[in-house]
mmCIF file of C-alpha atoms and ligand atoms in Angstrom:
data_model
loop_
_atom_site.group_PDB
_atom_site.id
_atom_site.type_symbol
_atom_site.label_atom_id
_atom_site.label_comp_id
_atom_site.label_asym_id
_atom_site.label_seq_id
_atom_site.Cartn_x
_atom_site.Cartn_y
_atom_site.Cartn_z
ATOM 1 C CA MET A 1 24.992 -33.587 -62.962
ATOM 2 C CA LYS A 2 21.833 -32.761 -60.973
ATOM 3 C CA LYS A 3 18.355 -32.943 -62.444
ATOM 4 C CA ASN A 4 16.656 -29.627 -61.811
ATOM 5 C CA LYS A 5 13.494 -28.471 -63.449
ATOM 6 C CA VAL A 6 14.584 -24.939 -64.142
ATOM 7 C CA THR A 7 11.741 -22.539 -64.945
ATOM 8 C CA LYS A 8 13.085 -19.044 -64.292
ATOM 9 C CA ILE A 9 16.634 -18.018 -64.984
ATOM 10 C CA GLY A 10 18.688 -14.924 -64.324
ATOM 11 C CA VAL A 11 21.532 -13.588 -66.451
ATOM 12 C CA MET A 12 24.197 -11.115 -65.385
ATOM 13 C CA THR A 13 27.510 -9.641 -66.478
ATOM 14 C CA SER A 14 30.197 -9.293 -63.849
ATOM 15 C CA GLY A 15 33.773 -7.938 -63.549
ATOM 16 C CA GLY A 16 35.438 -5.980 -66.356
ATOM 17 C CA ASP A 17 33.212 -5.684 -69.426
ATOM 18 C CA SER A 18 34.242 -7.181 -72.746
ATOM 19 C CA PRO A 19 32.923 -6.707 -76.288
ATOM 20 C CA GLY A 20 30.417 -9.458 -77.048
ATOM 21 C CA MET A 21 28.774 -9.551 -73.625
ATOM 22 C CA ASN A 22 25.599 -8.123 -75.175
ATOM 23 C CA ALA A 23 25.594 -10.842 -77.818
ATOM 24 C CA ALA A 24 25.854 -13.420 -75.027
ATOM 25 C CA ILE A 25 22.979 -11.831 -73.062
ATOM 26 C CA ARG A 26 20.866 -11.882 -76.223
ATOM 27 C CA ALA A 27 21.613 -15.559 -76.809
ATOM 28 C CA VAL A 28 20.741 -16.498 -73.217
ATOM 29 C CA VAL A 29 17.491 -14.515 -73.213
ATOM 30 C CA ARG A 30 16.270 -15.775 -76.569
ATOM 31 C CA THR A 31 17.276 -19.406 -75.991
ATOM 32 C CA GLY A 32 15.560 -19.268 -72.603
ATOM 33 C CA ILE A 33 12.353 -17.849 -74.040
ATOM 34 C CA TYR A 34 12.418 -20.352 -76.911
ATOM 35 C CA ASN A 35 12.460 -23.105 -74.286
ATOM 36 C CA GLY A 36 9.543 -21.630 -72.347
ATOM 37 C CA LEU A 37 11.622 -20.180 -69.496
ATOM 38 C CA GLU A 38 11.095 -16.832 -67.818
ATOM 39 C CA VAL A 39 14.280 -14.788 -68.041
ATOM 40 C CA PHE A 40 15.428 -12.007 -65.726
ATOM 41 C CA GLY A 41 18.290 -9.568 -66.200
ATOM 42 C CA ILE A 42 20.329 -8.871 -63.079
ATOM 43 C CA MET A 43 21.819 -5.387 -63.166
ATOM 44 C CA ARG A 44 25.470 -4.648 -62.233
ATOM 45 C CA GLY A 45 26.417 -8.257 -61.549
ATOM 46 C CA TYR A 46 26.340 -9.480 -57.965
ATOM 47 C CA SER A 47 25.745 -5.914 -56.733
ATOM 48 C CA GLY A 48 22.353 -5.851 -58.450
ATOM 49 C CA LEU A 49 21.574 -9.305 -57.118
ATOM 50 C CA ILE A 50 22.180 -8.132 -53.558
ATOM 51 C CA GLU A 51 20.252 -4.891 -54.109
ATOM 52 C CA ASN A 52 17.364 -6.655 -55.870
ATOM 53 C CA ASP A 53 17.947 -4.742 -59.098
ATOM 54 C CA ILE A 54 16.390 -7.480 -61.217
ATOM 55 C CA ILE A 55 14.280 -6.914 -64.316
ATOM 56 C CA PRO A 56 12.122 -9.223 -66.438
ATOM 57 C CA MET A 57 13.403 -9.611 -69.994
ATOM 58 C CA ASP A 58 11.687 -10.589 -73.185
ATOM 59 C CA SER A 59 12.828 -11.118 -76.728
ATOM 60 C CA ARG A 60 12.482 -7.400 -77.504
ATOM 61 C CA SER A 61 14.641 -6.298 -74.582
ATOM 62 C CA VAL A 62 17.651 -7.749 -76.393
ATOM 63 C CA ALA A 63 16.793 -6.423 -79.845
ATOM 64 C CA ASN A 64 19.494 -4.430 -81.637
ATOM 65 C CA ILE A 65 22.266 -5.152 -79.135
ATOM 66 C CA ILE A 66 24.339 -7.884 -80.823
ATOM 67 C CA GLN A 67 26.563 -5.228 -82.420
ATOM 68 C CA ARG A 68 27.001 -3.087 -79.308
ATOM 69 C CA GLY A 69 30.007 -3.044 -76.983
ATOM 70 C CA GLY A 70 29.672 -2.710 -73.203
ATOM 71 C CA THR A 71 26.776 -4.492 -71.516
ATOM 72 C CA ILE A 72 23.133 -3.451 -71.309
ATOM 73 C CA LEU A 73 22.990 -5.099 -67.875
ATOM 74 C CA LYS A 74 25.977 -3.031 -66.689
ATOM 75 C CA THR A 75 28.699 -4.629 -64.632
ATOM 76 C CA ALA A 76 30.543 -4.277 -61.346
ATOM 77 C CA ARG A 77 32.996 -5.975 -59.032
ATOM 78 C CA SER A 78 31.082 -6.646 -55.799
ATOM 79 C CA LYS A 79 32.837 -6.743 -52.424
ATOM 80 C CA ALA A 80 29.546 -7.403 -50.624
ATOM 81 C CA PHE A 81 29.075 -10.724 -52.432
ATOM 82 C CA THR A 82 32.283 -12.040 -50.855
ATOM 83 C CA THR A 83 30.519 -11.896 -47.468
ATOM 84 C CA PRO A 84 27.980 -14.493 -46.202
ATOM 85 C CA GLU A 85 25.503 -11.650 -45.481
ATOM 86 C CA GLY A 86 25.756 -10.406 -49.064
ATOM 87 C CA ARG A 87 25.148 -13.879 -50.485
ATOM 88 C CA LYS A 88 22.194 -14.404 -48.133
ATOM 89 C CA ALA A 89 20.588 -11.180 -49.378
ATOM 90 C CA ALA A 90 21.243 -12.312 -52.953
ATOM 91 C CA TYR A 91 19.593 -15.670 -52.298
ATOM 92 C CA ASN A 92 16.524 -14.037 -50.716
ATOM 93 C CA ASN A 93 16.108 -11.836 -53.791
ATOM 94 C CA LEU A 94 16.408 -14.795 -56.165
ATOM 95 C CA ASN A 95 13.809 -16.634 -54.085
ATOM 96 C CA GLN A 96 11.470 -13.678 -54.199
ATOM 97 C CA HIS A 97 11.543 -13.806 -58.017
ATOM 98 C CA GLY A 98 11.494 -17.598 -58.123
ATOM 99 C CA ILE A 99 14.754 -17.666 -60.092
ATOM 100 C CA ASP A 100 16.186 -21.186 -60.027
ATOM 101 C CA GLY A 101 19.170 -20.965 -62.395
ATOM 102 C CA LEU A 102 21.865 -18.369 -63.105
ATOM 103 C CA VAL A 103 24.092 -17.525 -66.056
ATOM 104 C CA ILE A 104 27.121 -15.447 -65.134
ATOM 105 C CA ILE A 105 29.143 -13.814 -67.908
ATOM 106 C CA GLY A 106 32.530 -12.740 -66.570
ATOM 107 C CA GLY A 107 35.983 -13.842 -65.495
ATOM 108 C CA ASP A 108 37.422 -16.131 -62.856
ATOM 109 C CA GLY A 109 36.551 -13.855 -59.922
ATOM 110 C CA SER A 110 32.900 -13.992 -60.961
ATOM 111 C CA PHE A 111 33.072 -17.780 -61.264
ATOM 112 C CA LYS A 112 34.582 -18.127 -57.799
ATOM 113 C CA GLY A 113 31.650 -16.137 -56.400
ATOM 114 C CA ALA A 114 29.193 -18.356 -58.281
ATOM 115 C CA GLN A 115 30.832 -21.534 -56.978
ATOM 116 C CA THR A 116 30.680 -20.387 -53.348
ATOM 117 C CA PHE A 117 27.094 -19.209 -53.759
ATOM 118 C CA SER A 118 25.981 -22.440 -55.343
ATOM 119 C CA ASN A 119 27.638 -24.535 -52.644
ATOM 120 C CA GLU A 120 25.773 -22.574 -49.993
ATOM 121 C CA TYR A 121 22.357 -22.345 -51.631
ATOM 122 C CA ASP A 122 22.197 -25.092 -54.246
ATOM 123 C CA ILE A 123 21.422 -22.759 -57.154
ATOM 124 C CA PRO A 124 22.742 -24.096 -60.479
ATOM 125 C CA CYS A 125 25.184 -21.595 -61.973
ATOM 126 C CA ILE A 126 26.632 -21.595 -65.484
ATOM 127 C CA GLY A 127 29.609 -19.384 -66.338
ATOM 128 C CA LEU A 128 30.497 -17.890 -69.717
ATOM 129 C CA PRO A 129 34.078 -16.600 -70.065
ATOM 130 C CA GLY A 130 33.779 -12.887 -70.813
ATOM 131 C CA THR A 131 37.170 -11.187 -70.625
ATOM 132 C CA ILE A 132 39.546 -9.460 -73.026
ATOM 133 C CA ASP A 133 42.522 -11.041 -71.239
ATOM 134 C CA LYS A 134 41.996 -14.642 -72.477
ATOM 135 C CA ASP A 135 43.382 -15.936 -69.199
ATOM 136 C CA ILE A 136 40.802 -18.554 -68.175
ATOM 137 C CA ALA A 137 41.547 -22.264 -67.920
ATOM 138 C CA GLY A 138 39.228 -24.623 -69.827
ATOM 139 C CA THR A 139 38.668 -22.601 -72.983
ATOM 140 C CA ASP A 140 40.702 -21.618 -76.039
ATOM 141 C CA VAL A 141 38.648 -18.474 -76.541
ATOM 142 C CA THR A 142 36.998 -15.847 -74.370
ATOM 143 C CA ILE A 143 34.266 -13.401 -75.303
ATOM 144 C CA GLY A 144 35.929 -10.076 -76.149
ATOM 145 C CA PHE A 145 39.542 -11.060 -76.775
ATOM 146 C CA ASP A 146 39.306 -11.000 -80.558
ATOM 147 C CA THR A 147 37.763 -7.525 -80.609
ATOM 148 C CA ALA A 148 40.243 -6.149 -78.070
ATOM 149 C CA VAL A 149 43.229 -7.469 -79.951
ATOM 150 C CA ASN A 150 41.928 -6.045 -83.230
ATOM 151 C CA THR A 151 41.413 -2.669 -81.558
ATOM 152 C CA ALA A 152 45.023 -2.825 -80.365
ATOM 153 C CA VAL A 153 46.241 -3.751 -83.864
ATOM 154 C CA GLU A 154 44.387 -0.849 -85.449
ATOM 155 C CA ALA A 155 45.843 1.603 -82.929
ATOM 156 C CA ILE A 156 49.390 0.212 -83.181
ATOM 157 C CA ASP A 157 49.302 0.421 -87.000
ATOM 158 C CA LYS A 158 48.625 4.149 -86.627
ATOM 159 C CA ILE A 159 51.425 4.540 -84.109
ATOM 160 C CA ARG A 160 53.793 2.822 -86.538
ATOM 161 C CA ASP A 161 53.064 5.459 -89.187
ATOM 162 C CA THR A 162 54.180 8.330 -86.980
ATOM 163 C CA MET A 163 56.994 6.237 -85.465
ATOM 164 C CA ASP A 164 58.387 5.635 -88.922
ATOM 165 C CA ALA A 165 58.013 9.243 -89.999
ATOM 166 C CA HIS A 166 60.136 10.403 -87.041
ATOM 167 C CA ASP A 167 62.542 7.469 -86.770
ATOM 168 C CA ARG A 168 61.501 6.945 -83.178
ATOM 169 C CA LEU A 169 61.328 4.180 -80.644
ATOM 170 C CA PHE A 170 57.820 3.518 -79.399
ATOM 171 C CA ILE A 171 56.786 1.467 -76.410
ATOM 172 C CA VAL A 172 53.103 0.590 -76.606
ATOM 173 C CA GLU A 173 51.394 -0.842 -73.562
ATOM 174 C CA VAL A 174 48.366 -3.066 -73.973
ATOM 175 C CA MET A 175 45.996 -4.524 -71.382
ATOM 176 C CA GLY A 176 45.811 -8.083 -70.111
ATOM 177 C CA ARG A 177 46.404 -7.618 -66.387
ATOM 178 C CA ASP A 178 48.997 -10.362 -65.724
ATOM 179 C CA ALA A 179 48.460 -12.168 -69.031
ATOM 180 C CA GLY A 180 50.362 -11.425 -72.236
ATOM 181 C CA TYR A 181 47.937 -12.625 -74.879
ATOM 182 C CA ILE A 182 46.844 -9.233 -76.191
ATOM 183 C CA ALA A 183 50.509 -8.161 -76.350
ATOM 184 C CA LEU A 184 51.636 -11.336 -78.108
ATOM 185 C CA HIS A 185 48.876 -11.374 -80.726
ATOM 186 C CA SER A 186 48.844 -7.638 -81.430
ATOM 187 C CA GLY A 187 52.654 -7.490 -81.440
ATOM 188 C CA ILE A 188 52.980 -10.270 -83.991
ATOM 189 C CA ALA A 189 50.206 -8.836 -86.143
ATOM 190 C CA THR A 190 51.807 -5.383 -86.236
ATOM 191 C CA GLY A 191 55.348 -6.606 -86.856
ATOM 192 C CA ALA A 192 56.670 -5.408 -83.496
ATOM 193 C CA GLU A 193 60.431 -5.721 -83.150
ATOM 194 C CA ASN A 194 60.046 -6.753 -79.505
ATOM 195 C CA ILE A 195 57.212 -8.129 -77.396
ATOM 196 C CA VAL A 196 57.505 -8.137 -73.614
ATOM 197 C CA ILE A 197 55.056 -10.446 -71.828
ATOM 198 C CA PRO A 198 54.873 -11.983 -68.357
ATOM 199 C CA GLU A 199 54.802 -15.566 -69.645
ATOM 200 C CA THR A 200 58.344 -15.569 -71.050
ATOM 201 C CA LYS A 201 61.675 -14.163 -69.930
ATOM 202 C CA THR A 202 62.964 -11.099 -71.766
ATOM 203 C CA ASP A 203 66.714 -10.702 -72.038
ATOM 204 C CA ILE A 204 66.943 -6.999 -71.273
ATOM 205 C CA ASP A 205 70.679 -6.840 -72.100
ATOM 206 C CA GLU A 206 70.051 -8.326 -75.522
ATOM 207 C CA LEU A 207 67.215 -5.851 -76.075
ATOM 208 C CA ILE A 208 69.398 -2.879 -75.098
ATOM 209 C CA CYS A 209 72.232 -4.212 -77.249
ATOM 210 C CA SER A 210 70.053 -4.388 -80.366
ATOM 211 C CA LEU A 211 68.687 -0.893 -79.683
ATOM 212 C CA THR A 212 72.215 0.463 -79.179
ATOM 213 C CA GLU A 213 73.241 -0.999 -82.541
ATOM 214 C CA LYS A 214 70.359 0.814 -84.219
ATOM 215 C CA GLU A 215 71.165 4.007 -82.343
ATOM 216 C CA LYS A 216 74.755 3.877 -83.659
ATOM 217 C CA ARG A 217 73.396 3.687 -87.186
ATOM 218 C CA LYS A 218 71.106 6.653 -86.344
ATOM 219 C CA LYS A 219 68.152 4.417 -87.101
ATOM 220 C CA LEU A 220 66.496 3.748 -83.801
ATOM 221 C CA VAL A 221 63.074 2.971 -85.270
ATOM 222 C CA ASN A 222 61.671 0.271 -83.105
ATOM 223 C CA LEU A 223 58.274 -0.863 -81.897
ATOM 224 C CA ILE A 224 58.062 -2.591 -78.535
ATOM 225 C CA VAL A 225 54.682 -3.960 -77.469
ATOM 226 C CA VAL A 226 54.553 -4.566 -73.739
ATOM 227 C CA ALA A 227 51.879 -6.244 -71.637
ATOM 228 C CA GLU A 228 50.790 -4.103 -68.692
ATOM 229 C CA GLY A 229 51.907 -6.885 -66.345
ATOM 230 C CA GLY A 230 55.283 -7.284 -68.048
ATOM 231 C CA GLU A 231 58.380 -8.616 -66.348
ATOM 232 C CA TYR A 232 59.947 -5.155 -66.074
ATOM 233 C CA GLY A 233 56.719 -3.426 -65.091
ATOM 234 C CA ASP A 234 54.573 -1.302 -67.367
ATOM 235 C CA ALA A 235 55.610 0.699 -70.440
ATOM 236 C CA ASN A 236 56.860 3.650 -68.398
ATOM 237 C CA ALA A 237 59.068 1.374 -66.309
ATOM 238 C CA LEU A 238 60.563 -0.161 -69.459
ATOM 239 C CA ASP A 239 61.028 3.299 -70.947
ATOM 240 C CA ALA A 240 62.953 4.390 -67.844
ATOM 241 C CA ILE A 241 65.311 1.394 -68.189
ATOM 242 C CA ILE A 242 65.933 2.161 -71.881
ATOM 243 C CA LYS A 243 66.494 5.886 -71.233
ATOM 244 C CA GLU A 244 68.956 5.102 -68.474
ATOM 245 C CA ARG A 245 70.970 2.759 -70.687
ATOM 246 C CA ILE A 246 70.642 4.776 -73.927
ATOM 247 C CA PRO A 247 70.241 8.419 -72.819
ATOM 248 C CA SER A 248 70.137 9.761 -76.390
ATOM 249 C CA ALA A 249 67.165 7.543 -77.391
ATOM 250 C CA ASP A 250 64.165 9.508 -78.619
ATOM 251 C CA THR A 251 61.440 7.335 -77.078
ATOM 252 C CA ARG A 252 57.698 7.707 -76.762
ATOM 253 C CA VAL A 253 55.281 5.731 -74.609
ATOM 254 C CA CYS A 254 51.688 5.075 -75.591
ATOM 255 C CA ILE A 255 49.281 3.338 -73.228
ATOM 256 C CA LEU A 256 46.250 2.074 -75.120
ATOM 257 C CA GLY A 257 44.138 1.559 -71.992
ATOM 258 C CA HIS A 258 40.392 1.100 -71.913
ATOM 259 C CA ILE A 259 39.742 1.653 -75.619
ATOM 260 C CA GLN A 260 40.608 -2.056 -75.820
ATOM 261 C CA ARG A 261 37.500 -2.877 -73.796
ATOM 262 C CA GLY A 262 35.029 -0.939 -75.913
ATOM 263 C CA GLY A 263 33.688 -0.940 -79.427
ATOM 264 C CA SER A 264 31.497 -3.107 -81.562
ATOM 265 C CA PRO A 265 32.350 -6.802 -81.125
ATOM 266 C CA SER A 266 34.063 -8.574 -84.012
ATOM 267 C CA CYS A 267 32.245 -11.260 -85.968
ATOM 268 C CA ALA A 268 34.264 -13.916 -84.099
ATOM 269 C CA ASP A 269 33.217 -12.564 -80.694
ATOM 270 C CA ARG A 270 29.557 -12.358 -81.726
ATOM 271 C CA LEU A 271 29.693 -15.998 -82.841
ATOM 272 C CA ILE A 272 31.456 -17.242 -79.709
ATOM 273 C CA ALA A 273 29.013 -15.333 -77.494
ATOM 274 C CA SER A 274 25.959 -16.638 -79.366
ATOM 275 C CA HIS A 275 27.234 -20.201 -79.297
ATOM 276 C CA MET A 276 28.159 -20.139 -75.616
ATOM 277 C CA GLY A 277 24.949 -18.336 -74.631
ATOM 278 C CA TYR A 278 22.864 -21.013 -76.310
ATOM 279 C CA TYR A 279 24.772 -23.800 -74.529
ATOM 280 C CA ALA A 280 24.499 -22.041 -71.174
ATOM 281 C CA VAL A 281 20.717 -22.372 -71.288
ATOM 282 C CA GLU A 282 20.884 -25.912 -72.697
ATOM 283 C CA SER A 283 23.120 -26.769 -69.756
ATOM 284 C CA LEU A 284 20.629 -25.477 -67.216
ATOM 285 C CA LEU A 285 17.820 -27.337 -68.976
ATOM 286 C CA ILE A 286 19.574 -30.693 -68.821
ATOM 287 C CA GLY A 287 20.599 -30.164 -65.207
ATOM 288 C CA ARG A 288 24.261 -29.261 -65.536
ATOM 289 C CA HIS A 289 25.468 -27.656 -62.360
ATOM 290 C CA ASN A 290 28.307 -25.196 -61.846
ATOM 291 C CA VAL A 291 30.265 -25.410 -65.057
ATOM 292 C CA MET A 292 31.794 -22.875 -67.406
ATOM 293 C CA VAL A 293 30.933 -23.253 -71.071
ATOM 294 C CA GLY A 294 34.129 -22.967 -73.093
ATOM 295 C CA VAL A 295 35.430 -23.923 -76.507
ATOM 296 C CA VAL A 296 38.378 -26.317 -76.869
ATOM 297 C CA ASN A 297 39.580 -27.377 -80.312
ATOM 298 C CA ASN A 298 36.482 -25.761 -81.826
ATOM 299 C CA LYS A 299 34.122 -27.856 -79.717
ATOM 300 C CA ILE A 300 31.971 -26.834 -76.777
ATOM 301 C CA HIS A 301 33.728 -27.909 -73.598
ATOM 302 C CA TYR A 302 32.535 -27.827 -69.965
ATOM 303 C CA THR A 303 34.835 -27.072 -67.060
ATOM 304 C CA PRO A 304 33.765 -27.173 -63.391
ATOM 305 C CA LEU A 305 33.555 -23.580 -62.153
ATOM 306 C CA ASP A 306 36.183 -24.169 -59.481
ATOM 307 C CA LYS A 307 38.650 -25.265 -62.196
ATOM 308 C CA ALA A 308 37.863 -22.360 -64.529
ATOM 309 C CA VAL A 309 40.320 -20.182 -62.695
ATOM 310 C CA LYS A 310 42.751 -17.598 -63.938
ATOM 311 C CA GLU A 311 45.427 -19.447 -65.828
ATOM 312 C CA LYS A 312 48.606 -18.254 -67.349
ATOM 313 C CA GLN A 313 48.379 -20.303 -70.496
ATOM 314 C CA LYS A 314 51.642 -21.532 -71.882
ATOM 315 C CA ILE A 315 53.077 -19.411 -74.644
ATOM 316 C CA GLY A 316 55.519 -21.493 -76.665
ATOM 317 C CA GLN A 317 59.087 -20.173 -76.916
ATOM 318 C CA GLU A 318 58.688 -20.866 -80.623
ATOM 319 C CA TRP A 319 56.475 -17.790 -80.932
ATOM 320 C CA MET A 320 59.202 -15.553 -79.509
ATOM 321 C CA LYS A 321 61.691 -17.073 -81.963
ATOM 322 C CA ILE A 322 59.288 -16.317 -84.818
ATOM 323 C CA VAL A 323 58.906 -12.734 -83.579
ATOM 324 C CA LYS A 324 62.701 -12.297 -83.672
ATOM 325 C CA ILE A 325 63.111 -13.843 -87.117
ATOM 326 C CA LEU A 326 60.266 -11.889 -88.665
ATOM 327 C CA ALA A 327 61.359 -8.574 -87.144
ATOM 328 C CA SER A 328 64.977 -8.845 -88.271
HETATM 329 O O1 F6P C 1 40.414 -7.880 -66.929
HETATM 330 C C1 F6P C 1 40.151 -6.937 -67.915
HETATM 331 C C2 F6P C 1 40.959 -5.695 -67.708
HETATM 332 O O2 F6P C 1 40.671 -4.786 -68.742
HETATM 333 C C3 F6P C 1 42.473 -5.927 -67.604
HETATM 334 O O3 F6P C 1 43.077 -6.132 -68.853
HETATM 335 C C4 F6P C 1 42.904 -4.675 -66.895
HETATM 336 O O4 F6P C 1 44.089 -4.887 -66.172
HETATM 337 C C5 F6P C 1 41.758 -4.400 -65.954
HETATM 338 O O5 F6P C 1 40.623 -5.089 -66.484
HETATM 339 C C6 F6P C 1 41.414 -2.939 -65.778
HETATM 340 O O6 F6P C 1 40.400 -2.845 -64.847
HETATM 341 P P1 F6P C 1 39.596 -1.510 -64.533
HETATM 342 O O7 F6P C 1 38.545 -1.356 -65.582
HETATM 343 O O8 F6P C 1 39.024 -1.724 -63.191
HETATM 344 O O9 F6P C 1 40.580 -0.374 -64.618
#
């Protein structure tokens, strides 16, 4: 831990947006102001830092945003920040404003950038995990996952209505990049007959066999929730396999897509974001350097930024057994 007397801090959102980012910005700004700090908003993540798109923020600039999805600071994935020239420009702009501490709300790519930057220029950086994918090491929860999974559940419930009415097989694809958490949680919560995720092996022959059985009974009503990074590819790829093996199957594919990233954050996400935002500023004040604020076993937990990488968390085989038993 380094002792820094931080006086001016910057906050930014970076990478894919997630519901609750605004609540986190609000918490950082208001906790900073409460502690006598000057707070600046950096627009469009590292892109705005490089382009000097930096605005002063006060308590009022974060009024009425806790319930809003997206991010008032906008977000981007910056290629320029991966270059030494880009980071130099970013540092010069921070210097110009006198900013001596940064809070970065984003995923592992954003944290990697912060770690490199801080090593080069000795700026304390604090990361807050903002991603719907829930794929970051060092935290049980990420800002946005709860809302995204509830959005998926609401949509899948509607699909089930029409699926049932037509006795059809539906394959619903949810986001998560190469993580299966949204698929696992939304699949269990909607009573999916099958869940296909990258973290566990799916026995495709067994799946086809159970579908064939249903087809014989003229009752091929079946909901499959698949993670976009599933073992057999996306929903369309899985659909092609099923159609090839059961040509008579009346299947439909639904890709939920970016609706999972939007919408008003759930109560849980607002709480997580507020809690983490508060501790981000506390961390800067006591001289913590380059950590991500997470929550483990319901307690605030700090992980060095270079360890807060993308992690395929272990999904117990027990869950897949439960899925099978409950769907039978
Ligand atoms: O990481 C969040 C996420 O929504 C993933 O689930 C998804 O694969 C990706 O971002 C989509 O990114 P983009 O908004 O660039 O299409």
